[in-house]
Amino acid sequence: MKIKLNNNFLNVKESYLFSDINKRVNEYKKSHPEADIVRLGIGDVTLPLPEMIVDAMKKAADEFLSKDTFRGYPPEYGYDFLKEAVVKYYKRNGYDLDLDSVFISDGAKSDLGNLVDILGDNDIYIPNPVYPVYLDSNLMSGRRIHYLIGNEANNFLPLPEGLDDEAKVIYLCSPNNPTGATYNKNELKMWVDYAYKTGSLIIYDSAYEAFIKDNSPRSIYEIEHGKDVAIEVSSLSKMAGFTGVRCGYTIVPMELTVGDRSLNKMWKRRQATKFNGVSYPVQRAAEAALSEEGIKACKKNLDMYYENTKLLTDLFTRKGIWFSGGINSPYIWLKCPNNMKSFEFFQFLLEKANIVGTPGVGFGEYGEGYFRLTSFATLENTKKAVERLEKLL
Ligand code: PLP
């Protein structure tokens, strides 16, 4: 072919992390077929959905059987019943939202990747280490990237200290994947104040808000002027176990404007052009998950994951191993013992304890020397892993 391609893709690194991990595990299994491998590397939920959520999905599917209740294309921005459920969910946590600021999505990843469509050629500030989608989607659009470096000194919670006063686009993720670190109200206020002062936009990823156990903000809109500076992207994937069902929501407040141009209007236009909505049964399932009964049922699952988290964090506390996360997050981010590099520790755990985790360097160069474990395994397997780590570390 002779067409021109998007050369920005040349700047996007191939992601070898999980294929590399699988390759190493498979090689080990070949030479040690008897090994009982425990996987604490998965970033995906494992518990089944609460019955009332699946019932809502089935009931909605049945509506397609009858001429009277059959539905065609859903609204591009989501059915009002689900947008209202999102508004109520926020209200329950003490935050007021305008119904028109809510956009239903097929998950946070799509919107996080697509938001670049409505933004111009800004300098982009991205935490490192972090969930890779912010970086890769901006690289694909040829943006200039700057890192907000996370380290032990700032507890993997970079702050705006030292940044210039130019307007910029800033990505924040709290609770963070992979570090589990969560901004408290004061820290988040520093970011909102900075964005307000400089005319910057924050894209705030709250996909793990439901895991928050302390009084850290569950939404950036808890902070005064939050709606003047931030788009919030969230998901039912982890809150309600919807990774396979696919549903999320994005809040684009009416207050977000540049001159007389409204970001809300631009996002509406973008979605109406390139997105045809989320399927009706999925939106009914999401509505059920966000109801009082649904929230309770989902919380039971989150509490089960938390039991696993607690086993791991107690172990690392006993062993004096530095870690972040674990309280407000299904992720525990630990410093590799004996100054091992991330992949060295991966291999060490695989060979000495038959445990698989995720090397921190896979989330950015500043993750080197760290390691992510998750609480999404079964209780039985997590206990097994803790026993082995107790002896090994
Ligand atoms: N944001 C973060 C921080 C994540 O870790 C993930 C998934 O792992 C997502 C967004 C994507 O979520 P979704 O399943 O809603 O696309």
mmCIF file of C-alpha atoms and ligand atoms in Angstrom:
data_model
loop_
_atom_site.group_PDB
_atom_site.id
_atom_site.type_symbol
_atom_site.label_atom_id
_atom_site.label_comp_id
_atom_site.label_asym_id
_atom_site.label_seq_id
_atom_site.Cartn_x
_atom_site.Cartn_y
_atom_site.Cartn_z
ATOM 1 C CA MET A 1 0.000 0.000 0.000
ATOM 2 C CA LYS A 2 1.040 3.583 -0.460
ATOM 3 C CA ILE A 3 -1.162 5.392 2.011
ATOM 4 C CA LYS A 4 0.237 7.485 4.832
ATOM 5 C CA LEU A 5 -0.068 6.116 8.337
ATOM 6 C CA ASN A 6 -0.247 7.829 11.716
ATOM 7 C CA ASN A 7 3.468 8.030 12.449
ATOM 8 C CA ASN A 8 2.775 8.894 16.078
ATOM 9 C CA PHE A 9 2.200 5.157 16.548
ATOM 10 C CA LEU A 10 5.947 4.730 16.077
ATOM 11 C CA ASN A 11 6.341 6.419 19.465
ATOM 12 C CA VAL A 12 4.020 3.958 21.223
ATOM 13 C CA LYS A 13 5.962 1.091 22.702
ATOM 14 C CA GLU A 14 4.600 -2.401 22.154
ATOM 15 C CA SER A 15 3.252 -3.693 25.419
ATOM 16 C CA TYR A 16 5.160 -6.853 26.150
ATOM 17 C CA LEU A 17 4.462 -6.881 29.878
ATOM 18 C CA PHE A 18 1.740 -9.509 30.113
ATOM 19 C CA SER A 19 3.028 -11.613 27.214
ATOM 20 C CA ASP A 20 6.473 -11.522 28.806
ATOM 21 C CA ILE A 21 4.979 -12.589 32.142
ATOM 22 C CA ASN A 22 3.020 -15.420 30.509
ATOM 23 C CA LYS A 23 6.091 -16.555 28.609
ATOM 24 C CA ARG A 24 8.152 -16.729 31.788
ATOM 25 C CA VAL A 25 5.382 -18.571 33.671
ATOM 26 C CA ASN A 26 4.896 -21.064 30.832
ATOM 27 C CA GLU A 27 8.623 -21.754 30.595
ATOM 28 C CA TYR A 28 8.767 -22.345 34.334
ATOM 29 C CA LYS A 29 5.724 -24.634 34.190
ATOM 30 C CA LYS A 30 7.326 -26.676 31.412
ATOM 31 C CA SER A 31 10.377 -27.417 33.528
ATOM 32 C CA HIS A 32 8.354 -27.727 36.786
ATOM 33 C CA PRO A 33 5.035 -29.347 35.793
ATOM 34 C CA GLU A 34 4.248 -30.144 39.442
ATOM 35 C CA ALA A 35 4.477 -26.482 40.566
ATOM 36 C CA ASP A 36 1.306 -25.129 42.221
ATOM 37 C CA ILE A 37 1.402 -21.586 40.863
ATOM 38 C CA VAL A 38 -0.559 -18.854 42.657
ATOM 39 C CA ARG A 39 -1.415 -15.813 40.550
ATOM 40 C CA LEU A 40 -1.511 -12.512 42.377
ATOM 41 C CA GLY A 41 -0.814 -10.502 39.238
ATOM 42 C CA ILE A 42 -4.317 -10.287 37.826
ATOM 43 C CA GLY A 43 -5.922 -6.864 37.600
ATOM 44 C CA ASP A 44 -9.305 -8.371 36.798
ATOM 45 C CA VAL A 45 -12.157 -9.201 39.147
ATOM 46 C CA THR A 46 -12.872 -12.869 39.812
ATOM 47 C CA LEU A 47 -16.048 -13.042 41.936
ATOM 48 C CA PRO A 48 -19.378 -13.638 40.165
ATOM 49 C CA LEU A 49 -21.921 -10.822 39.849
ATOM 50 C CA PRO A 50 -24.640 -10.451 42.492
ATOM 51 C CA GLU A 51 -27.826 -12.244 41.404
ATOM 52 C CA MET A 52 -30.006 -9.118 41.424
ATOM 53 C CA ILE A 53 -27.744 -7.520 38.825
ATOM 54 C CA VAL A 54 -27.873 -10.515 36.500
ATOM 55 C CA ASP A 55 -31.667 -10.681 37.012
ATOM 56 C CA ALA A 56 -31.970 -7.058 35.873
ATOM 57 C CA MET A 57 -29.901 -7.878 32.782
ATOM 58 C CA LYS A 58 -32.085 -10.930 31.979
ATOM 59 C CA LYS A 59 -35.304 -9.022 32.492
ATOM 60 C CA ALA A 60 -34.070 -6.301 30.145
ATOM 61 C CA ALA A 61 -33.077 -8.929 27.560
ATOM 62 C CA ASP A 62 -36.615 -10.371 27.698
ATOM 63 C CA GLU A 63 -38.015 -6.972 26.735
ATOM 64 C CA PHE A 64 -36.477 -7.473 23.292
ATOM 65 C CA LEU A 65 -38.931 -10.388 22.740
ATOM 66 C CA SER A 66 -41.999 -8.238 22.539
ATOM 67 C CA LYS A 67 -43.006 -5.626 19.981
ATOM 68 C CA ASP A 68 -44.200 -3.342 22.768
ATOM 69 C CA THR A 69 -41.005 -3.349 24.771
ATOM 70 C CA PHE A 70 -38.403 -3.911 22.036
ATOM 71 C CA ARG A 71 -35.805 -1.136 21.788
ATOM 72 C CA GLY A 72 -33.566 0.070 18.988
ATOM 73 C CA TYR A 73 -30.512 2.309 19.300
ATOM 74 C CA PRO A 74 -29.951 3.580 22.822
ATOM 75 C CA PRO A 75 -29.326 7.316 23.400
ATOM 76 C CA GLU A 76 -25.657 8.110 22.694
ATOM 77 C CA TYR A 77 -25.202 9.630 26.139
ATOM 78 C CA GLY A 78 -27.044 6.908 28.056
ATOM 79 C CA TYR A 79 -30.629 6.263 29.144
ATOM 80 C CA ASP A 80 -31.959 8.802 31.629
ATOM 81 C CA PHE A 81 -32.714 6.005 34.128
ATOM 82 C CA LEU A 82 -29.004 5.181 34.366
ATOM 83 C CA LYS A 83 -27.821 8.805 34.288
ATOM 84 C CA GLU A 84 -30.246 9.447 37.156
ATOM 85 C CA ALA A 85 -28.838 6.421 39.007
ATOM 86 C CA VAL A 86 -25.329 7.881 38.610
ATOM 87 C CA VAL A 87 -26.502 11.274 39.912
ATOM 88 C CA LYS A 88 -28.084 9.479 42.906
ATOM 89 C CA TYR A 89 -24.915 7.468 43.526
ATOM 90 C CA TYR A 90 -22.898 10.697 43.660
ATOM 91 C CA LYS A 91 -25.540 12.337 45.862
ATOM 92 C CA ARG A 92 -25.277 9.383 48.267
ATOM 93 C CA ASN A 93 -21.592 10.249 48.667
ATOM 94 C CA GLY A 94 -22.463 13.937 49.130
ATOM 95 C CA TYR A 95 -21.771 15.255 45.608
ATOM 96 C CA ASP A 96 -24.287 17.076 43.368
ATOM 97 C CA LEU A 97 -24.207 16.463 39.629
ATOM 98 C CA ASP A 98 -26.138 17.951 36.736
ATOM 99 C CA LEU A 99 -27.933 15.177 34.797
ATOM 100 C CA ASP A 100 -26.617 16.588 31.516
ATOM 101 C CA SER A 101 -23.038 16.319 32.717
ATOM 102 C CA VAL A 102 -23.301 12.486 32.895
ATOM 103 C CA PHE A 103 -22.276 10.366 29.898
ATOM 104 C CA ILE A 104 -22.709 6.584 30.004
ATOM 105 C CA SER A 105 -19.846 4.640 28.422
ATOM 106 C CA ASP A 106 -18.845 1.064 27.713
ATOM 107 C CA GLY A 107 -16.116 1.438 30.346
ATOM 108 C CA ALA A 108 -13.559 3.966 31.498
ATOM 109 C CA LYS A 109 -10.851 2.866 29.081
ATOM 110 C CA SER A 110 -12.702 4.011 25.954
ATOM 111 C CA ASP A 111 -13.440 7.479 27.309
ATOM 112 C CA LEU A 112 -9.935 7.902 28.735
ATOM 113 C CA GLY A 113 -8.586 7.055 25.292
ATOM 114 C CA ASN A 114 -11.151 9.147 23.385
ATOM 115 C CA LEU A 115 -11.030 12.385 25.360
ATOM 116 C CA VAL A 116 -7.960 13.446 23.356
ATOM 117 C CA ASP A 117 -10.405 13.998 20.455
ATOM 118 C CA ILE A 118 -11.797 17.208 21.976
ATOM 119 C CA LEU A 119 -8.466 18.596 23.225
ATOM 120 C CA GLY A 120 -5.908 20.529 21.235
ATOM 121 C CA ASP A 121 -2.139 20.455 21.244
ATOM 122 C CA ASN A 122 -1.527 20.834 24.981
ATOM 123 C CA ASP A 123 1.364 19.787 27.168
ATOM 124 C CA ILE A 124 0.248 16.619 28.902
ATOM 125 C CA TYR A 125 1.232 15.733 32.461
ATOM 126 C CA ILE A 126 0.917 12.091 33.417
ATOM 127 C CA PRO A 127 1.849 10.311 36.652
ATOM 128 C CA ASN A 128 4.573 7.685 36.385
ATOM 129 C CA PRO A 129 4.027 4.862 37.317
ATOM 130 C CA VAL A 130 0.376 4.662 36.256
ATOM 131 C CA TYR A 131 -2.226 2.818 34.178
ATOM 132 C CA PRO A 132 -0.732 3.034 30.640
ATOM 133 C CA VAL A 133 -3.791 4.246 28.679
ATOM 134 C CA TYR A 134 -3.262 7.976 29.384
ATOM 135 C CA LEU A 135 0.248 7.875 27.991
ATOM 136 C CA ASP A 136 -0.407 5.713 24.951
ATOM 137 C CA SER A 137 -3.539 7.559 23.820
ATOM 138 C CA ASN A 138 -1.693 10.896 24.002
ATOM 139 C CA LEU A 139 1.334 9.477 22.190
ATOM 140 C CA MET A 140 -0.972 8.256 19.417
ATOM 141 C CA SER A 141 -2.140 11.859 19.016
ATOM 142 C CA GLY A 142 1.401 13.209 18.988
ATOM 143 C CA ARG A 143 1.146 15.159 22.243
ATOM 144 C CA ARG A 144 4.111 16.363 24.319
ATOM 145 C CA ILE A 145 4.305 14.254 27.454
ATOM 146 C CA HIS A 146 5.734 15.220 30.830
ATOM 147 C CA TYR A 147 5.873 12.915 33.817
ATOM 148 C CA LEU A 148 4.640 13.555 37.323
ATOM 149 C CA ILE A 149 7.076 11.339 39.130
ATOM 150 C CA GLY A 150 5.852 9.060 41.903
ATOM 151 C CA ASN A 151 8.348 7.774 44.445
ATOM 152 C CA GLU A 152 8.606 6.755 48.086
ATOM 153 C CA ALA A 153 9.345 10.349 49.115
ATOM 154 C CA ASN A 154 5.917 11.501 47.876
ATOM 155 C CA ASN A 155 4.234 8.153 48.647
ATOM 156 C CA PHE A 156 3.631 7.784 44.903
ATOM 157 C CA LEU A 157 1.307 10.812 45.054
ATOM 158 C CA PRO A 158 2.968 13.539 42.973
ATOM 159 C CA LEU A 159 1.812 17.112 43.731
ATOM 160 C CA PRO A 160 1.927 20.260 41.580
ATOM 161 C CA GLU A 161 4.877 21.683 43.508
ATOM 162 C CA GLY A 162 7.495 23.025 41.101
ATOM 163 C CA LEU A 163 5.279 23.081 37.987
ATOM 164 C CA ASP A 164 5.197 26.263 35.883
ATOM 165 C CA ASP A 165 2.080 28.420 35.502
ATOM 166 C CA GLU A 166 1.222 27.442 31.909
ATOM 167 C CA ALA A 167 -2.161 25.843 31.226
ATOM 168 C CA LYS A 168 -1.810 22.108 30.757
ATOM 169 C CA VAL A 169 -3.754 18.848 30.740
ATOM 170 C CA ILE A 170 -3.142 16.762 33.850
ATOM 171 C CA TYR A 171 -4.131 13.141 34.383
ATOM 172 C CA LEU A 172 -4.705 11.941 37.939
ATOM 173 C CA CYS A 173 -5.715 8.473 39.099
ATOM 174 C CA SER A 174 -6.871 8.000 42.679
ATOM 175 C CA PRO A 175 -6.857 5.348 44.074
ATOM 176 C CA ASN A 176 -4.013 4.712 41.706
ATOM 177 C CA ASN A 177 -3.378 1.651 39.588
ATOM 178 C CA PRO A 178 -0.759 0.220 40.228
ATOM 179 C CA THR A 179 0.364 1.917 43.454
ATOM 180 C CA GLY A 180 -2.951 1.935 45.343
ATOM 181 C CA ALA A 181 -1.942 5.392 46.611
ATOM 182 C CA THR A 182 -4.928 7.683 47.207
ATOM 183 C CA TYR A 183 -4.989 11.485 47.423
ATOM 184 C CA ASN A 184 -6.464 12.918 50.607
ATOM 185 C CA LYS A 185 -8.604 16.029 50.498
ATOM 186 C CA ASN A 186 -5.721 18.457 51.088
ATOM 187 C CA GLU A 187 -3.555 16.918 48.400
ATOM 188 C CA LEU A 188 -6.360 16.860 45.867
ATOM 189 C CA LYS A 189 -7.178 20.471 46.742
ATOM 190 C CA MET A 190 -3.597 21.393 45.823
ATOM 191 C CA TRP A 191 -4.204 19.986 42.337
ATOM 192 C CA VAL A 192 -7.608 21.646 41.900
ATOM 193 C CA ASP A 193 -6.247 25.000 43.122
ATOM 194 C CA TYR A 194 -3.289 24.686 40.764
ATOM 195 C CA ALA A 195 -5.537 23.865 37.774
ATOM 196 C CA TYR A 196 -7.930 26.705 38.664
ATOM 197 C CA LYS A 197 -5.080 29.181 38.939
ATOM 198 C CA THR A 198 -3.396 28.138 35.687
ATOM 199 C CA GLY A 199 -6.504 27.425 33.554
ATOM 200 C CA SER A 200 -5.540 23.753 33.294
ATOM 201 C CA LEU A 201 -7.767 20.719 32.825
ATOM 202 C CA ILE A 202 -7.596 17.660 35.104
ATOM 203 C CA ILE A 203 -8.753 14.310 33.763
ATOM 204 C CA TYR A 204 -9.513 12.427 36.942
ATOM 205 C CA ASP A 205 -9.767 8.629 36.859
ATOM 206 C CA SER A 206 -11.833 7.382 39.797
ATOM 207 C CA ALA A 207 -12.263 3.788 38.592
ATOM 208 C CA TYR A 208 -11.348 2.474 42.071
ATOM 209 C CA GLU A 209 -13.410 4.955 44.150
ATOM 210 C CA ALA A 210 -15.576 2.173 45.610
ATOM 211 C CA PHE A 211 -12.535 0.693 47.367
ATOM 212 C CA ILE A 212 -11.974 3.845 49.442
ATOM 213 C CA LYS A 213 -12.292 2.992 53.127
ATOM 214 C CA ASP A 214 -10.983 6.159 54.807
ATOM 215 C CA ASN A 215 -12.251 9.703 54.274
ATOM 216 C CA SER A 216 -10.282 10.350 51.068
ATOM 217 C CA PRO A 217 -12.411 12.000 48.347
ATOM 218 C CA ARG A 218 -14.307 9.537 46.159
ATOM 219 C CA SER A 219 -14.735 12.218 43.532
ATOM 220 C CA ILE A 220 -12.715 15.289 42.563
ATOM 221 C CA TYR A 221 -15.976 17.221 42.844
ATOM 222 C CA GLU A 222 -15.617 17.054 46.615
ATOM 223 C CA ILE A 223 -13.102 19.875 46.210
ATOM 224 C CA GLU A 224 -14.252 23.457 45.717
ATOM 225 C CA HIS A 225 -13.861 24.424 42.024
ATOM 226 C CA GLY A 226 -13.573 20.737 41.050
ATOM 227 C CA LYS A 227 -16.299 21.275 38.452
ATOM 228 C CA ASP A 228 -14.433 24.279 37.035
ATOM 229 C CA VAL A 229 -11.345 22.219 36.245
ATOM 230 C CA ALA A 230 -12.024 18.481 35.990
ATOM 231 C CA ILE A 231 -13.554 15.759 33.872
ATOM 232 C CA GLU A 232 -14.093 12.621 35.947
ATOM 233 C CA VAL A 233 -13.986 9.190 34.349
ATOM 234 C CA SER A 234 -15.259 6.185 36.263
ATOM 235 C CA SER A 235 -16.423 2.639 35.840
ATOM 236 C CA LEU A 236 -18.542 -0.183 37.185
ATOM 237 C CA SER A 237 -15.750 -2.629 36.304
ATOM 238 C CA LYS A 238 -14.237 -2.837 39.743
ATOM 239 C CA MET A 239 -17.096 -1.402 41.839
ATOM 240 C CA ALA A 240 -19.601 -3.963 40.553
ATOM 241 C CA GLY A 241 -17.448 -6.576 38.804
ATOM 242 C CA PHE A 242 -18.432 -5.334 35.314
ATOM 243 C CA THR A 243 -15.110 -5.961 33.529
ATOM 244 C CA GLY A 244 -16.892 -8.439 31.262
ATOM 245 C CA VAL A 245 -20.256 -6.651 31.179
ATOM 246 C CA ARG A 246 -18.716 -3.269 30.169
ATOM 247 C CA CYS A 247 -20.230 -0.101 31.567
ATOM 248 C CA GLY A 248 -18.825 3.133 32.938
ATOM 249 C CA TYR A 249 -19.597 6.833 33.074
ATOM 250 C CA THR A 250 -17.845 10.128 32.474
ATOM 251 C CA ILE A 251 -18.753 13.447 34.031
ATOM 252 C CA VAL A 252 -18.133 16.552 31.915
ATOM 253 C CA PRO A 253 -19.403 19.476 34.007
ATOM 254 C CA MET A 254 -21.218 22.396 32.373
ATOM 255 C CA GLU A 255 -18.736 24.703 34.093
ATOM 256 C CA LEU A 256 -15.835 23.526 31.878
ATOM 257 C CA THR A 257 -15.380 26.197 29.236
ATOM 258 C CA VAL A 258 -12.638 27.789 27.177
ATOM 259 C CA GLY A 259 -13.882 31.247 26.191
ATOM 260 C CA ASP A 260 -17.414 30.631 24.943
ATOM 261 C CA ARG A 261 -16.738 26.998 24.050
ATOM 262 C CA SER A 262 -18.176 24.287 26.284
ATOM 263 C CA LEU A 263 -16.311 21.005 26.796
ATOM 264 C CA ASN A 264 -19.637 19.363 27.625
ATOM 265 C CA LYS A 265 -21.036 20.382 24.222
ATOM 266 C CA MET A 266 -17.894 19.228 22.453
ATOM 267 C CA TRP A 267 -17.990 15.827 24.196
ATOM 268 C CA LYS A 268 -21.680 15.506 23.261
ATOM 269 C CA ARG A 269 -20.786 16.186 19.653
ATOM 270 C CA ARG A 270 -17.893 13.741 19.760
ATOM 271 C CA GLN A 271 -20.005 10.976 21.279
ATOM 272 C CA ALA A 272 -22.943 11.558 18.932
ATOM 273 C CA THR A 273 -20.545 11.251 15.992
ATOM 274 C CA LYS A 274 -18.421 8.274 17.018
ATOM 275 C CA PHE A 275 -20.402 6.316 19.633
ATOM 276 C CA ASN A 276 -23.788 4.611 19.465
ATOM 277 C CA GLY A 277 -24.392 4.014 23.145
ATOM 278 C CA VAL A 278 -24.290 1.093 25.566
ATOM 279 C CA SER A 279 -26.679 -1.828 25.203
ATOM 280 C CA TYR A 280 -29.980 -1.629 27.079
ATOM 281 C CA PRO A 281 -29.583 -4.824 29.200
ATOM 282 C CA VAL A 282 -26.133 -3.619 30.319
ATOM 283 C CA GLN A 283 -27.539 -0.228 31.320
ATOM 284 C CA ARG A 284 -30.338 -1.926 33.294
ATOM 285 C CA ALA A 285 -27.703 -4.093 35.030
ATOM 286 C CA ALA A 286 -25.698 -0.963 35.858
ATOM 287 C CA GLU A 287 -28.835 0.723 37.212
ATOM 288 C CA ALA A 288 -29.353 -2.307 39.485
ATOM 289 C CA ALA A 289 -25.710 -2.175 40.642
ATOM 290 C CA LEU A 290 -26.078 1.499 41.583
ATOM 291 C CA SER A 291 -29.301 0.949 43.563
ATOM 292 C CA GLU A 292 -29.111 0.712 47.372
ATOM 293 C CA GLU A 293 -29.555 -3.068 47.232
ATOM 294 C CA GLY A 294 -27.002 -3.341 44.428
ATOM 295 C CA ILE A 295 -24.411 -1.255 46.246
ATOM 296 C CA LYS A 296 -24.800 -3.514 49.304
ATOM 297 C CA ALA A 297 -24.434 -6.676 47.218
ATOM 298 C CA CYS A 298 -21.355 -5.302 45.406
ATOM 299 C CA LYS A 299 -19.817 -4.242 48.693
ATOM 300 C CA LYS A 300 -19.948 -7.856 49.878
ATOM 301 C CA ASN A 301 -17.625 -8.758 47.004
ATOM 302 C CA LEU A 302 -15.343 -5.805 47.705
ATOM 303 C CA ASP A 303 -15.166 -6.903 51.359
ATOM 304 C CA MET A 304 -14.078 -10.371 50.252
ATOM 305 C CA TYR A 305 -11.268 -8.848 48.196
ATOM 306 C CA TYR A 306 -10.391 -6.710 51.186
ATOM 307 C CA GLU A 307 -9.827 -9.836 53.322
ATOM 308 C CA ASN A 308 -7.114 -10.822 50.843
ATOM 309 C CA THR A 309 -5.632 -7.337 50.840
ATOM 310 C CA LYS A 310 -5.444 -7.369 54.626
ATOM 311 C CA LEU A 311 -3.588 -10.705 54.697
ATOM 312 C CA LEU A 312 -0.959 -9.274 52.350
ATOM 313 C CA THR A 313 -0.580 -5.858 53.969
ATOM 314 C CA ASP A 314 -0.309 -7.448 57.441
ATOM 315 C CA LEU A 315 2.458 -9.689 56.133
ATOM 316 C CA PHE A 316 4.450 -6.807 54.627
ATOM 317 C CA THR A 317 3.981 -4.750 57.781
ATOM 318 C CA ARG A 318 5.310 -7.661 59.900
ATOM 319 C CA LYS A 319 8.252 -8.069 57.543
ATOM 320 C CA GLY A 320 9.061 -4.343 57.464
ATOM 321 C CA ILE A 321 8.723 -4.245 53.682
ATOM 322 C CA TRP A 322 7.752 -0.811 52.319
ATOM 323 C CA PHE A 323 4.423 -0.738 50.498
ATOM 324 C CA SER A 324 1.682 1.637 49.458
ATOM 325 C CA GLY A 325 -1.965 0.900 48.708
ATOM 326 C CA GLY A 326 -3.989 -1.922 50.158
ATOM 327 C CA ILE A 327 -6.272 0.224 52.294
ATOM 328 C CA ASN A 328 -8.290 2.028 49.632
ATOM 329 C CA SER A 329 -7.364 -0.235 46.778
ATOM 330 C CA PRO A 330 -7.188 -3.851 45.610
ATOM 331 C CA TYR A 331 -3.535 -3.235 44.745
ATOM 332 C CA ILE A 332 -0.488 -3.501 46.989
ATOM 333 C CA TRP A 333 2.649 -1.850 45.663
ATOM 334 C CA LEU A 334 5.770 -3.018 47.389
ATOM 335 C CA LYS A 335 9.416 -2.251 47.222
ATOM 336 C CA CYS A 336 11.361 -5.241 45.957
ATOM 337 C CA PRO A 337 13.522 -6.587 48.818
ATOM 338 C CA ASN A 338 17.328 -6.405 48.628
ATOM 339 C CA ASN A 339 17.226 -3.724 45.931
ATOM 340 C CA MET A 340 16.106 -6.259 43.376
ATOM 341 C CA LYS A 341 14.802 -4.916 40.075
ATOM 342 C CA SER A 342 11.152 -5.557 39.231
ATOM 343 C CA PHE A 343 11.777 -8.476 36.862
ATOM 344 C CA GLU A 344 14.460 -9.957 39.105
ATOM 345 C CA PHE A 345 11.946 -10.076 41.952
ATOM 346 C CA PHE A 346 9.325 -11.492 39.592
ATOM 347 C CA GLN A 347 11.640 -14.383 38.729
ATOM 348 C CA PHE A 348 12.651 -14.842 42.382
ATOM 349 C CA LEU A 349 9.000 -15.127 43.492
ATOM 350 C CA LEU A 350 8.143 -17.433 40.614
ATOM 351 C CA GLU A 351 11.014 -19.814 41.284
ATOM 352 C CA LYS A 352 11.185 -19.735 45.091
ATOM 353 C CA ALA A 353 7.491 -19.447 45.973
ATOM 354 C CA ASN A 354 5.623 -20.212 42.733
ATOM 355 C CA ILE A 355 3.872 -16.841 43.020
ATOM 356 C CA VAL A 356 3.139 -14.605 40.026
ATOM 357 C CA GLY A 357 2.845 -10.838 40.462
ATOM 358 C CA THR A 358 3.318 -7.841 38.170
ATOM 359 C CA PRO A 359 6.701 -6.095 37.787
ATOM 360 C CA GLY A 360 6.307 -2.402 38.624
ATOM 361 C CA VAL A 361 8.449 -1.287 35.697
ATOM 362 C CA GLY A 362 5.587 -2.362 33.417
ATOM 363 C CA PHE A 363 3.696 0.766 34.562
ATOM 364 C CA GLY A 364 6.468 3.224 33.723
ATOM 365 C CA GLU A 365 10.178 3.612 34.306
ATOM 366 C CA TYR A 366 9.630 5.061 37.802
ATOM 367 C CA GLY A 367 8.021 1.757 38.773
ATOM 368 C CA GLU A 368 11.406 0.014 38.472
ATOM 369 C CA GLY A 369 12.350 -1.727 41.727
ATOM 370 C CA TYR A 370 8.681 -2.101 42.756
ATOM 371 C CA PHE A 371 6.108 -4.822 42.379
ATOM 372 C CA ARG A 372 2.284 -5.009 42.242
ATOM 373 C CA LEU A 373 0.253 -7.692 43.975
ATOM 374 C CA THR A 374 -3.537 -7.809 43.795
ATOM 375 C CA SER A 375 -6.328 -9.030 46.028
ATOM 376 C CA PHE A 376 -8.376 -10.554 43.213
ATOM 377 C CA ALA A 377 -7.261 -14.173 43.816
ATOM 378 C CA THR A 378 -9.322 -16.557 45.977
ATOM 379 C CA LEU A 379 -8.932 -16.374 49.758
ATOM 380 C CA GLU A 380 -7.489 -19.887 49.708
ATOM 381 C CA ASN A 381 -4.818 -18.965 47.167
ATOM 382 C CA THR A 382 -4.008 -15.681 48.890
ATOM 383 C CA LYS A 383 -3.514 -17.574 52.175
ATOM 384 C CA LYS A 384 -1.267 -20.036 50.392
ATOM 385 C CA ALA A 385 0.783 -17.176 48.956
ATOM 386 C CA VAL A 386 1.059 -15.466 52.341
ATOM 387 C CA GLU A 387 2.344 -18.702 53.963
ATOM 388 C CA ARG A 388 4.983 -19.049 51.270
ATOM 389 C CA LEU A 389 6.020 -15.395 51.483
ATOM 390 C CA GLU A 390 6.179 -15.638 55.274
ATOM 391 C CA LYS A 391 8.933 -18.252 54.888
ATOM 392 C CA LEU A 392 10.677 -16.705 51.909
ATOM 393 C CA LEU A 393 10.994 -13.004 52.766
HETATM 394 N N1 PLP B 1 -8.735 3.163 34.907
HETATM 395 C C1 PLP B 1 -7.907 2.418 35.638
HETATM 396 C C2 PLP B 1 -7.013 3.093 36.596
HETATM 397 C C3 PLP B 1 -7.871 1.025 35.498
HETATM 398 O O1 PLP B 1 -7.015 0.305 36.228
HETATM 399 C C4 PLP B 1 -8.729 0.421 34.562
HETATM 400 C C5 PLP B 1 -8.727 -1.032 34.366
HETATM 401 O O2 PLP B 1 -7.953 -1.795 34.844
HETATM 402 C C6 PLP B 1 -9.566 1.233 33.815
HETATM 403 C C7 PLP B 1 -9.560 2.598 34.008
HETATM 404 C C8 PLP B 1 -10.444 0.654 32.744
HETATM 405 O O3 PLP B 1 -11.665 0.315 33.224
HETATM 406 P P1 PLP B 1 -12.832 -0.198 32.309
HETATM 407 O O4 PLP B 1 -12.943 -1.673 32.540
HETATM 408 O O5 PLP B 1 -14.037 0.543 32.815
HETATM 409 O O6 PLP B 1 -12.551 0.119 30.893
#
